[in-house]
Coordinates of C-alpha atoms and ligand atoms in Angstrom, one line a residue:
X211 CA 63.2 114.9 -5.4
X212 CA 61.0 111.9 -3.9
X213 CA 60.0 109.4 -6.4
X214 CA 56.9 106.7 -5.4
X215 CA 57.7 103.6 -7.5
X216 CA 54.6 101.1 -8.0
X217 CA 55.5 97.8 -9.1
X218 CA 53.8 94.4 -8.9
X219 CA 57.1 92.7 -8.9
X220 CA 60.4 93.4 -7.3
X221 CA 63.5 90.6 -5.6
X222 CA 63.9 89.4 -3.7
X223 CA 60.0 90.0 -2.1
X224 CA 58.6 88.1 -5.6
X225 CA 59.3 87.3 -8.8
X226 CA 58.1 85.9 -12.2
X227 CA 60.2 87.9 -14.7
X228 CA 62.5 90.7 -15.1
X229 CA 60.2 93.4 -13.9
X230 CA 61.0 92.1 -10.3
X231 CA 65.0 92.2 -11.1
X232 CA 64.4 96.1 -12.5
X233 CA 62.5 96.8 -9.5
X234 CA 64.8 95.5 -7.0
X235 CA 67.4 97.6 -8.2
X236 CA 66.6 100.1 -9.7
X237 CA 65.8 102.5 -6.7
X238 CA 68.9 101.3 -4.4
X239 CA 70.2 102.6 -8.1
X240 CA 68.2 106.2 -8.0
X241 CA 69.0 106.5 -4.3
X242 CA 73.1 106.7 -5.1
X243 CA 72.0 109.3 -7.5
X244 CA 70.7 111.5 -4.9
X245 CA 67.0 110.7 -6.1
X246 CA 65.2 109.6 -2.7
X247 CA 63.1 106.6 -4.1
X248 CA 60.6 104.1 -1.7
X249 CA 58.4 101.2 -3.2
X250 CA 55.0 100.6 -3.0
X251 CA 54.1 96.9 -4.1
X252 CA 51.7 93.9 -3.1
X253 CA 52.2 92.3 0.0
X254 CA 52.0 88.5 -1.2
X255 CA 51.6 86.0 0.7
X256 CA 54.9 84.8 0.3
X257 CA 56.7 87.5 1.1
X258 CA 55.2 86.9 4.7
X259 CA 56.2 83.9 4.6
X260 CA 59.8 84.6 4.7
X261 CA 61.7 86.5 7.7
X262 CA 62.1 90.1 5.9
X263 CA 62.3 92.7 9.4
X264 CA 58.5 94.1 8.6
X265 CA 57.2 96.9 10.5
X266 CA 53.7 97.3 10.8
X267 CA 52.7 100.9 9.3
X268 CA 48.8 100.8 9.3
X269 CA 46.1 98.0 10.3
X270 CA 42.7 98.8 8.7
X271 CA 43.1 101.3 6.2
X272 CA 40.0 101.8 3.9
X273 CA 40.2 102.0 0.0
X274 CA 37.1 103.5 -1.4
X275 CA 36.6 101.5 -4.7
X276 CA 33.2 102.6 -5.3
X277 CA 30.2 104.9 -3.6
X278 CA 29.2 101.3 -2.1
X279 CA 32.6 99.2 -1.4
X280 CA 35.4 99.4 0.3
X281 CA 38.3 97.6 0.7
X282 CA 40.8 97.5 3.5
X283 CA 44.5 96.3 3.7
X284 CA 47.1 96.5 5.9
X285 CA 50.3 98.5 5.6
X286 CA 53.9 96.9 6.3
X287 CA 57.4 98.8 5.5
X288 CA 60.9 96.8 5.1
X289 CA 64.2 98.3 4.1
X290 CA 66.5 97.0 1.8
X291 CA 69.6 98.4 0.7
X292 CA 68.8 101.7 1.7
X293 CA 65.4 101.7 0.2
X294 CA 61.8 101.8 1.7
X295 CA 59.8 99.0 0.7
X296 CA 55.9 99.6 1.2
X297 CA 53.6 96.3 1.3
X298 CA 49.8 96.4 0.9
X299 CA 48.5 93.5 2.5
X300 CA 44.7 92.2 1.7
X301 CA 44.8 88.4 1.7
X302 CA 41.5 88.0 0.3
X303 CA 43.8 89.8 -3.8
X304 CA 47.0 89.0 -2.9
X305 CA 47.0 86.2 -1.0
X306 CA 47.6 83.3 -3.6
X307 CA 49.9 80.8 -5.0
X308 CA 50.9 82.9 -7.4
X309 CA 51.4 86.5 -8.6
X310 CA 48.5 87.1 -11.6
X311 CA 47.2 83.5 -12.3
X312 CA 48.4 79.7 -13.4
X313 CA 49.1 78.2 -16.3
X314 CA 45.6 78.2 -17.0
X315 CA 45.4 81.6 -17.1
X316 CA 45.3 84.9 -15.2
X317 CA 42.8 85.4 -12.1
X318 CA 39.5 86.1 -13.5
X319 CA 39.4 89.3 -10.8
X320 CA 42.6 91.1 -11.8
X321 CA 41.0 94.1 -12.8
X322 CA 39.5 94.2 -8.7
X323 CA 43.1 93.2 -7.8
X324 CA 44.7 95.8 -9.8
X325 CA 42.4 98.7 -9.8
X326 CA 42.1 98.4 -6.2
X327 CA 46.0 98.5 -5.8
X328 CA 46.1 101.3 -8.1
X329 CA 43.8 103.5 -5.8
X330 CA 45.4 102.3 -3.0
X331 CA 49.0 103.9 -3.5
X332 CA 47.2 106.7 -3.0
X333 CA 46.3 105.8 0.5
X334 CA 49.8 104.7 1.2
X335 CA 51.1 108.0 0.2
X336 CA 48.6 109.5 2.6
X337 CA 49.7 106.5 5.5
X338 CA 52.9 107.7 5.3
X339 CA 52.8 111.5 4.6
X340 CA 54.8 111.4 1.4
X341 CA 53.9 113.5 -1.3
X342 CA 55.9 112.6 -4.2
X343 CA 57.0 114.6 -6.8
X344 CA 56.7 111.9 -9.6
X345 CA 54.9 108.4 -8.8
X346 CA 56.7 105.9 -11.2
X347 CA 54.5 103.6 -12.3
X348 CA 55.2 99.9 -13.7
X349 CA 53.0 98.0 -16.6
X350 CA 49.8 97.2 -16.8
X351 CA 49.0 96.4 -12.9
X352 CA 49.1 100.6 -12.5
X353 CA 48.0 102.2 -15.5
X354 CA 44.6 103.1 -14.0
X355 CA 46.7 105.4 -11.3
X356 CA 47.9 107.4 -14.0
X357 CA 44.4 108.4 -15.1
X358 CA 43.7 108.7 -10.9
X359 CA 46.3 111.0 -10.7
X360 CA 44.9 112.7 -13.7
X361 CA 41.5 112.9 -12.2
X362 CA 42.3 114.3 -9.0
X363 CA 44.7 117.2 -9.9
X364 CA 41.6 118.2 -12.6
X365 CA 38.6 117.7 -10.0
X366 CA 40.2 118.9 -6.9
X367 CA 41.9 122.0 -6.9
X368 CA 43.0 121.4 -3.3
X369 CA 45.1 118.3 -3.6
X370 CA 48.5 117.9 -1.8
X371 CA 49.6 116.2 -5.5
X372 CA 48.9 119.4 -7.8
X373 CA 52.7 119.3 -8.6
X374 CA 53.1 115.1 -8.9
X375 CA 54.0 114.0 -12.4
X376 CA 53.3 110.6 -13.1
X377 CA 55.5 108.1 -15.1
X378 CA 54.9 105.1 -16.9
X379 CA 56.5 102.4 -17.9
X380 CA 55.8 99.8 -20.2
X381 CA 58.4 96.9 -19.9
X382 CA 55.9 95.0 -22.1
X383 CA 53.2 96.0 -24.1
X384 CA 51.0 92.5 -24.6
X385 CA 49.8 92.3 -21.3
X386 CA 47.6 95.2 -21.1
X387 CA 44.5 94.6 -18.6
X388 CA 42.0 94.2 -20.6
X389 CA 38.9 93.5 -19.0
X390 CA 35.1 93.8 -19.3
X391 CA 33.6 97.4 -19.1
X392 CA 32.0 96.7 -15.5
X393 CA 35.9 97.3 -14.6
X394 CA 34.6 100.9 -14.6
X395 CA 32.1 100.6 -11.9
X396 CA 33.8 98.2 -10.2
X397 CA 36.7 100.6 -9.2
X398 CA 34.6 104.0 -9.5
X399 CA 35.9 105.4 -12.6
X400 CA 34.1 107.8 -14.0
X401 CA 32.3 106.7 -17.3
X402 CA 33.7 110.1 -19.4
X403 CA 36.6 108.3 -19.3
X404 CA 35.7 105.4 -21.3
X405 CA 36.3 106.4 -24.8
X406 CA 38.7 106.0 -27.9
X407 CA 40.6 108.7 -26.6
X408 CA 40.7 107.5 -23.0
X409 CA 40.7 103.6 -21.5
X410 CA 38.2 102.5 -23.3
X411 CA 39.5 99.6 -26.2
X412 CA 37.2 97.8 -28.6
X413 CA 34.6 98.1 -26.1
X414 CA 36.4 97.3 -23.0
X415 CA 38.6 98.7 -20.7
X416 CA 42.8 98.5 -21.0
X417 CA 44.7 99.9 -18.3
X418 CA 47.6 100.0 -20.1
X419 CA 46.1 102.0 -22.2
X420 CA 45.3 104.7 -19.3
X421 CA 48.8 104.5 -17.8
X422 CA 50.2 105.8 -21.7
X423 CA 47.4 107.9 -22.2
X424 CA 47.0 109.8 -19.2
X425 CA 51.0 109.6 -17.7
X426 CA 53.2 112.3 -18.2
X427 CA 55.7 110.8 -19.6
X428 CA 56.0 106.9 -21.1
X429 CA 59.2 105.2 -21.1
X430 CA 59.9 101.6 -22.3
X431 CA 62.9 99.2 -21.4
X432 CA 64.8 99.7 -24.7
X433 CA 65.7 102.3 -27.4
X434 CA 64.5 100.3 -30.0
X435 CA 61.7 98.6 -28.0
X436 CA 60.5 102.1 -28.1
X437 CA 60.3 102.7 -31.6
X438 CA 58.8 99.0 -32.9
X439 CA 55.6 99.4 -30.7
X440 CA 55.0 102.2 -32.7
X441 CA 54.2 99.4 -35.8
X442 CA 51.5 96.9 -36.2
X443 CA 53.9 94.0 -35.6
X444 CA 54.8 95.3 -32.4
X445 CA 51.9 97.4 -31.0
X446 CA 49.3 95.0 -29.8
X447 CA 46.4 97.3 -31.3
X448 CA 48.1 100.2 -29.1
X449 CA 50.5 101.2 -31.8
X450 CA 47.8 105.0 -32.9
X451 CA 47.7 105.7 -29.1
X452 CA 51.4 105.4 -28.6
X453 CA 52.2 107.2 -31.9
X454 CA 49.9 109.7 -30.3
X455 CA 51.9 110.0 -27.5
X456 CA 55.0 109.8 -29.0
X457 CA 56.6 113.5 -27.9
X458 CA 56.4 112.0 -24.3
X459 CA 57.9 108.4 -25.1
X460 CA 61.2 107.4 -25.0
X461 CA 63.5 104.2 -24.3
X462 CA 65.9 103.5 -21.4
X463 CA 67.7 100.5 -21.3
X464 CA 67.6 98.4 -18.3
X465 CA 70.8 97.6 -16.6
X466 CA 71.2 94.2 -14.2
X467 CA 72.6 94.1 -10.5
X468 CA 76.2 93.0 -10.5
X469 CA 75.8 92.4 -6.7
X470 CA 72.9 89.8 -7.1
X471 CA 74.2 88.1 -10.7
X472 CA 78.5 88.0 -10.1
X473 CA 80.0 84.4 -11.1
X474 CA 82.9 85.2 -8.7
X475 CA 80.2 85.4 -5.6
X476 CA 77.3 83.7 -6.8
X477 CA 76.6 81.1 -3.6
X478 CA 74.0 78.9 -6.2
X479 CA 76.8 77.8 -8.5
X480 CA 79.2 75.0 -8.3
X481 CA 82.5 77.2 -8.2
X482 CA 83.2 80.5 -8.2
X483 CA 84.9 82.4 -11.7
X484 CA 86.1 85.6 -13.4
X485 CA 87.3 86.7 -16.6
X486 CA 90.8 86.0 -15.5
X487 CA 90.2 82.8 -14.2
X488 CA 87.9 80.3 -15.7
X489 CA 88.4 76.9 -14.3
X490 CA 85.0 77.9 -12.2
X491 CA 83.4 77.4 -15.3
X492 CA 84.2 74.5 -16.2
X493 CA 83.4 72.8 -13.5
X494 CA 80.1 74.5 -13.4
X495 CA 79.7 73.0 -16.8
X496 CA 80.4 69.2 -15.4
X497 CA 78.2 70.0 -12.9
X498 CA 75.2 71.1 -14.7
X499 CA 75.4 67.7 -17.4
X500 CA 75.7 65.6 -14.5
X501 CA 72.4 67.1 -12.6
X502 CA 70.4 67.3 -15.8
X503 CA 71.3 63.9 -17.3
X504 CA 72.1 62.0 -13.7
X505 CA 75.9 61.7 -15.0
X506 CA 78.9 61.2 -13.0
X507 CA 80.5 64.4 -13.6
X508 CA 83.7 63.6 -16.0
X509 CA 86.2 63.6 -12.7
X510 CA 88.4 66.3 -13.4
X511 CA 85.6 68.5 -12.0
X512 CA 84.6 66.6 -9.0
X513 CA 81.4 66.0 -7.5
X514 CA 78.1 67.3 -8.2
X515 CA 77.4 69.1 -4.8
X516 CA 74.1 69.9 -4.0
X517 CA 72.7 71.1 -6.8
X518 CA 69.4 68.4 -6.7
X519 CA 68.2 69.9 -3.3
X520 CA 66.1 72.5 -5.8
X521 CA 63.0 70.4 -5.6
X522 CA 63.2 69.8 -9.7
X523 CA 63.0 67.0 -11.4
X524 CA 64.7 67.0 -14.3
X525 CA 63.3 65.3 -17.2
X526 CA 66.3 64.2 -19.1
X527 CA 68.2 61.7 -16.4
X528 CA 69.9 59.1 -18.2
X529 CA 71.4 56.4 -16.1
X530 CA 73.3 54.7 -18.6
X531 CA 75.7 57.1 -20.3
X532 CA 78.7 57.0 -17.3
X533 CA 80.3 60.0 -17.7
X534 CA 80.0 63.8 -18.9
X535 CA 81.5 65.2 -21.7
X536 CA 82.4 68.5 -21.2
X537 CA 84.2 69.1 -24.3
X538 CA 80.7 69.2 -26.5
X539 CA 79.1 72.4 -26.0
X540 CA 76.2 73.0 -23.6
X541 CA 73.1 75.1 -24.7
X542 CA 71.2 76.3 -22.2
X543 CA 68.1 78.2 -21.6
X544 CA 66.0 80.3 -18.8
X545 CA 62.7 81.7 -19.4
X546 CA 59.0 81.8 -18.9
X547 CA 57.6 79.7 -21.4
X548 CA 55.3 82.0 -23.9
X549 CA 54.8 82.9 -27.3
X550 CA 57.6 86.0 -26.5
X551 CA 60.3 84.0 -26.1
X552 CA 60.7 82.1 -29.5
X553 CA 59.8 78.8 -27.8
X554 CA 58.1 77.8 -31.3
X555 CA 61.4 78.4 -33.1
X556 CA 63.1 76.2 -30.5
X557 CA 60.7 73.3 -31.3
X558 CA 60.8 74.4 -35.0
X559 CA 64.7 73.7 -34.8
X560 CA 65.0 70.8 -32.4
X561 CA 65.8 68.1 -35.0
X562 CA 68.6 70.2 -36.7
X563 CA 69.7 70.7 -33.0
X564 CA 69.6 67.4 -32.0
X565 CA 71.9 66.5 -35.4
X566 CA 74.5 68.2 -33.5
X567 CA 77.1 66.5 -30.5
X568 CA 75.8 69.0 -28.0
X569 CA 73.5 69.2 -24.7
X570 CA 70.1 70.9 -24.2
X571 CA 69.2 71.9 -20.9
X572 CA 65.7 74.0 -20.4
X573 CA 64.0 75.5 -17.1
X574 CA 61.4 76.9 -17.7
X575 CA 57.3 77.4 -16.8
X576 CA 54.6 79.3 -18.2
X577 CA 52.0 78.3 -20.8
X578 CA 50.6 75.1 -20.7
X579 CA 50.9 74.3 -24.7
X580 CA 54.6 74.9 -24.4
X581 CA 55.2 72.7 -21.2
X582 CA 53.4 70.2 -23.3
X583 CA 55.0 70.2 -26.5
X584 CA 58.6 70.9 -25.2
X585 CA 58.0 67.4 -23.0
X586 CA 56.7 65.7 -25.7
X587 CA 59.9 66.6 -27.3
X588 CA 62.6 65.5 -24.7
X589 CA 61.3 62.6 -24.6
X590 CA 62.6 61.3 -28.1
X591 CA 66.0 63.0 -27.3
X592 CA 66.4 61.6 -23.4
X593 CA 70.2 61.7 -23.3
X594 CA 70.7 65.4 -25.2
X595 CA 67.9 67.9 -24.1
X596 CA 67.2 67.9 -20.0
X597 CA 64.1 69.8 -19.5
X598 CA 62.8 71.1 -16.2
X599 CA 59.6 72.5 -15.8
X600 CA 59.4 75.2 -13.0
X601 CA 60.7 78.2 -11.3
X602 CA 64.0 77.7 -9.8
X603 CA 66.6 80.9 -8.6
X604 CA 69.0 78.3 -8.0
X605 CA 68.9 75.8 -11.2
X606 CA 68.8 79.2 -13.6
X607 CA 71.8 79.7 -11.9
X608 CA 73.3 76.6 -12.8
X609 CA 72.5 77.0 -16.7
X610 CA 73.6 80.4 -16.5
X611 CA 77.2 79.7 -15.4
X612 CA 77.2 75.7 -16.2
X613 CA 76.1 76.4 -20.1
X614 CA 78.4 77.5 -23.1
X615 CA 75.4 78.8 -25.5
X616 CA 72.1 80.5 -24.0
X617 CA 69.0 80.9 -26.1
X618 CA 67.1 83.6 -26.2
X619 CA 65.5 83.7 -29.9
X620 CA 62.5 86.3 -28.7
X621 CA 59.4 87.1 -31.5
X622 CA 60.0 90.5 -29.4
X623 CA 61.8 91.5 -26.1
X624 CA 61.6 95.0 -24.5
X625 CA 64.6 94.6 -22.9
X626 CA 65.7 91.2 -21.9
X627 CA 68.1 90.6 -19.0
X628 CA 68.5 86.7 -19.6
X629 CA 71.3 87.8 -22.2
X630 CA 72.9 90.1 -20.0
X631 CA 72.9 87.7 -17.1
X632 CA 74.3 85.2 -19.2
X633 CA 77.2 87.4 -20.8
X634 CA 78.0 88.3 -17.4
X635 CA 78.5 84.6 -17.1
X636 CA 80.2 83.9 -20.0
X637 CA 77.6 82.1 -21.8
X638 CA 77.4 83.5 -25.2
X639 CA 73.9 84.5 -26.3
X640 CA 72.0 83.7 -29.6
X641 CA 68.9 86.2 -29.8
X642 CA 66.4 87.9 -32.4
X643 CA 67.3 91.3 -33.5
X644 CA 64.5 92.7 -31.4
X645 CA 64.0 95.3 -28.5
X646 CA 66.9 95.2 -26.1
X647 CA 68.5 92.4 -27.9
X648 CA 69.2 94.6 -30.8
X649 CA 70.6 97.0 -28.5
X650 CA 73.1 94.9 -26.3
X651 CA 74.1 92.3 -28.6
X652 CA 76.8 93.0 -31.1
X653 CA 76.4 90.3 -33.8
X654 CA 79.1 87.7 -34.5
X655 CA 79.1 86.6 -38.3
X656 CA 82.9 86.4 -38.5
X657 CA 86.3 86.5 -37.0
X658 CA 86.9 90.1 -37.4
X659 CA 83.6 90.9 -35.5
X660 CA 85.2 89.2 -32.5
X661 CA 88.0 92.3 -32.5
X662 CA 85.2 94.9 -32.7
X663 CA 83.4 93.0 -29.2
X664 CA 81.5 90.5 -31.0
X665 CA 79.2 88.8 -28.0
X666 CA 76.4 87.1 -28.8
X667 CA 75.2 85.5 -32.3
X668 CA 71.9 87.0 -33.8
X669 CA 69.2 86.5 -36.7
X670 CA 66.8 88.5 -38.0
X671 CA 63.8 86.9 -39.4
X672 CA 61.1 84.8 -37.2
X673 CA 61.7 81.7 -38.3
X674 CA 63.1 78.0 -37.0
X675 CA 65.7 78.3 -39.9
X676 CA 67.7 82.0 -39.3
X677 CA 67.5 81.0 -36.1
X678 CA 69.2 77.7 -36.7
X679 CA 71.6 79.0 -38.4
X680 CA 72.6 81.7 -36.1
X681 CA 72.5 78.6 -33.6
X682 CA 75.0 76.5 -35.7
X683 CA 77.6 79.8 -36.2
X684 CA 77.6 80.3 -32.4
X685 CA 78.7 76.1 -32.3
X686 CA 81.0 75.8 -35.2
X687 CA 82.6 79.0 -33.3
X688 CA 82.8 77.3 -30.0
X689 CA 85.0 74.4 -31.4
X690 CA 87.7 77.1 -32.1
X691 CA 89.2 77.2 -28.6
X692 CA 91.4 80.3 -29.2
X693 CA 88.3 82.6 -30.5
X694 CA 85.6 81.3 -28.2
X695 CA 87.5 82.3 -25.3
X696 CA 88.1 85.5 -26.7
X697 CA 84.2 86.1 -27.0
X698 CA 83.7 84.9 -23.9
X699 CA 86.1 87.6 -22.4
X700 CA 83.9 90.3 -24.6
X701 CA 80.7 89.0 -23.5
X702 CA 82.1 88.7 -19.3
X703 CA 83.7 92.2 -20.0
X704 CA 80.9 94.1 -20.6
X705 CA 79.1 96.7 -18.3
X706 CA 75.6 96.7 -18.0
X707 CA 75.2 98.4 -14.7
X708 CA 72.7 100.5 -13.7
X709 CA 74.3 103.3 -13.4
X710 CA 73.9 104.8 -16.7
X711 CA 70.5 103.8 -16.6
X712 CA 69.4 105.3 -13.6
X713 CA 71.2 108.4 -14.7
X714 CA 68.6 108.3 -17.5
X715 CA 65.4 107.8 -15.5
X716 CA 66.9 110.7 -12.5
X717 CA 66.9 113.0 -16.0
X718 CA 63.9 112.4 -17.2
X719 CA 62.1 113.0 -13.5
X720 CA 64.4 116.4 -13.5
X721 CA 62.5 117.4 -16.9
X722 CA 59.0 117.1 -15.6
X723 CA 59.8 117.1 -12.0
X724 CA 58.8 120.5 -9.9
X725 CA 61.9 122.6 -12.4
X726 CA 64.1 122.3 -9.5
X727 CA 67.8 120.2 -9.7
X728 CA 68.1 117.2 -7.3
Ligands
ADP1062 P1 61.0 88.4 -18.9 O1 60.9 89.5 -17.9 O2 60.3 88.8 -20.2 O3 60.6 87.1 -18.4 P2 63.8 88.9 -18.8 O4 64.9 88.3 -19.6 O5 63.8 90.4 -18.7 O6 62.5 88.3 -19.4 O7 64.0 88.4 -17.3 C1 63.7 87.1 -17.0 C2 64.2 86.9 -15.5 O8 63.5 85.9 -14.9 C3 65.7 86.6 -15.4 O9 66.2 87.0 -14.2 C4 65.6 85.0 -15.5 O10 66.7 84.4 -14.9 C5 64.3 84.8 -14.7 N1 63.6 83.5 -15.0 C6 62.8 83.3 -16.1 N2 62.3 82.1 -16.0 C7 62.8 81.5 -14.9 C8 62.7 80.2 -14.3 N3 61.9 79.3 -14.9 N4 63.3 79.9 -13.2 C9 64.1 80.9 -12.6 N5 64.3 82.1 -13.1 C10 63.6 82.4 -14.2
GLC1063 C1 59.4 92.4 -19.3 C2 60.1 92.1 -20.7 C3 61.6 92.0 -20.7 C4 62.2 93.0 -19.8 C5 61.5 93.0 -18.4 C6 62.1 94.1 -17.5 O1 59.1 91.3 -18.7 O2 59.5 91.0 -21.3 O3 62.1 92.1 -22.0 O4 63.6 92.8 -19.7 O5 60.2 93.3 -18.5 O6 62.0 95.3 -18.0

């Protein structure tokens, strides 16, 4: 079975969340499963800015975006652990400092950006004379070639793709392309399709809303994910089309790459650790408070390598306490900075926090508002809460194996892979019961939950207070030497490969696929 994945995102070609980390491993993942997976993705300026072994496929290849416009790209192929990696290349889209906009806000032209990529996989397919049997499709960025896919087998009774299924997958439903109806002449779709029952929303058109409508199947990144975007709370105004759909939708957990996140290989870190052994950690820990606060690190530990060559400044150095203290416990957090991720209950919280003996160390970038307020913030508490603004592979790695506690107190998360990279890491996670949260954490409220795998400390209700005092368990447990290193032993021990996961996915293909076995 051949299986087209399209995906905006994927490591290590580019990166803003974990859509990238799914799509970097999940079809090495398929391919050990006997599904034969390649990728079709954006060819970002970045990515030629690196040394990646490109071959040149196709110069000059023509996308027909309306009866008046076309729009040509350029076809490169890589290959990376055994996968096909298929990069359009138009400089004019794809081009830019970043991947969909700045803090500002996203490109004003993503809907040419997007709809032209989403009719231009078709191309590819045609480049490279693959016809799939299902064309996975990722978020927003190619709903519309769902409803292409649609249109074609309908209107053309002698197309190679008669027998392609499509599927879609929505790894989160609140950024949906939404743009003004011209989006339909723009990229030559046909107007019958712009209705309630089609792509058309509130007057405009969503192309999320065509990749769930007119795809096969729909998955999502979690089993419960799946079922709360069938409410109001969750939904974003899609919650009747999804319930419409619901036969086809399911949830399928996302797993993480042990051979990209592995404290006992990781290069970033200060020193290497496993579950039996965790002096690594520790000195990862002196590490981290010395390059966030500009401490000496506390001596047993040593010195603080090279962790400041990340091009970061980070906003907490404080010259004039001399040493670290690695005995109070480190919080730590990694994540883009919107209103998903519970940065409000963070701010809510930060003067109980700050009542405690403990560190703060943030990376983070995304919305303006939040870089603003969070600064605004660290600067009354200079020699507690370090905050970095910014993207940094390196520095998350740091937190991640440096920190004792890891925030991740989501309004809602589809799957979330910050927890499982910190567990991995023996950083013990406090999260919302949301979405893949729900579903990977199991709750610590006492000592017995610690027998039954206790990992992770959790709170229900949206607020700066349950999540405070979800916060405050997770310390009062950490001064308990004996338990805390028991929970850290659940939390390293546990297996989210993506093994099971992919199993999953090379089902679902095998139920709408062309009825035969791979
Ligand atoms: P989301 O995809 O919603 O951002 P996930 O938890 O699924 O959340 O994945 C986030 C991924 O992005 C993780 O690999 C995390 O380490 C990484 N990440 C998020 N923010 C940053 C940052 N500022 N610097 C480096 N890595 C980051
Ligand atoms: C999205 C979600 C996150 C999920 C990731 C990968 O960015 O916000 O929860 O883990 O996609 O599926």
């Amino acid at each position: 079975m051949k299986v087209a994945i399209c995906v905006a995102e994927a490591v290590p070609f580019a990166k803003t969340g974990g859509l990238a980390d799914v799509a970097g491993a999940l079809p090495a993942a398929l391919k050990i499963k006997g599904v034969d997976t390649f990728v079709i993705m954006p060819g970002y300026k970045s990515i030629f800015e690196k040394d990646y072994p490109m071959q040149t496929v196709s110069k000059g290849a023509k996308v027909q975006m309306n009866a008046s416009e076309n729009i040509e790209f350029d076809l490169y192929r890589t290959t990376l652990k055994n996968v096909d990696f298929y990069f359009v290349r138009n400089d004019s889209l794809f081009g830019r400092e970043n991947l969909y906009g700045t803090a500002q806000g996203d490109y004003t032209d993503n809907n040419l950006r997007f709809g032209f990529f989403s009719k231009a996989i078709f191309k590819v397919m045609e480049l490279i004379s693959v016809v799939p049997d299902i064309i996975h499709l990722h978020d927003y960025h190619f709903g519309l070639a769902a409803l292409l896919l649609h249109d074609i087998k309908n209107n053309d009774k002698t197309t190679p793709y008669k027998d392609t299924k499509s599927v879609f997958t929505i790894h989160n439903l609140a950024y949906q392309g939404v743009y003004g109806s011209e989006t339909l002449e723009l990229c030559g779709i046909d107007s019958k399709y712009f209705t309630s029952e089609g792509l058309e929303f509130y007057g405009n058109v969503n192309f999320m809303k065509a990749g769930i409508v007119y795809s096969d199947k729909i998955t999502t990144v979690s089993p419960t994910y799946s079922k709360e975007i069938l409410t109001s709370r969750y939904g974003y105004r899609l919650e009747d089309t999804l319930k419409s759909r619901a036969e086809d939708l399911s949830g399928i957990i996302n797993g993480i790459d042990y051979t990209v996140w592995d404290p006992a290989k990781d290069k970033a870190i200060f020193a290497n650790y496993g579950i039996n052994d965790l002096a690594g950690k520790k000195k990862c820990k002196d590490n981290l408070i010395s390059e966030a606060f500009g401490m000496a690190a506390s001596g047993a530990a040593g010195a603080a390598g090279d962790a400041g060559d990340d091009g970061n400044i980070h906003n907490g150095q404080n010259k004039s306490e001399p040493a670290t203290n690695p005995d109070k416990p480190l919080i730590g957090m990694v994540s883009r900075l919107s209103e998903q991720k519970g940065i409000d209950l963070i701010t809510g919280a930060m003067e109980d926090i700050m009542k405690n003996d403990v560190y703060v160390v943030i990376l983070g970038t995304g919305e303006e508002k939040y870089h603003n307020i969070l600064m605004e913030m660290q600067a009354g508490y200079k020699d507690k809460f370090s905050l970095t603004i910014g993207y940094s592979d390196k520095f998350s790695r740091q937190i991640y194996s440096g920190s004792d506690i890891f925030l991740m107190p989501s309004n809602y998360e589809p799957c979330g892979l910050g927890q499982l990279i910190s567990l991995k890491y023996g950083t013990i996670p406090v999260v919302r019961n949301t979405g893949g949260l729900a579903d990977t954490i199991i709750d610590i409220k006492n000592p017995e939950d610690i027998d039954k795998g206790g990992q992770g400390f959790m709170f229900t209700e949206y607020a700066a207070d349950a999540f405070y005092i979800a916060l405050k368990t997770a310390i009062d447990f950490y001064y308990d030497k004996r338990l805390w290193s028991k929970i850290v032993k659940n939390g390293m021990d546990c297996d989210f490969s993506w093994d099971y996961s992919a199993g999953k996915y090379k089902e679902l293909y095998e139920s709408i696929g062309r009825g035969r076995k791979i």
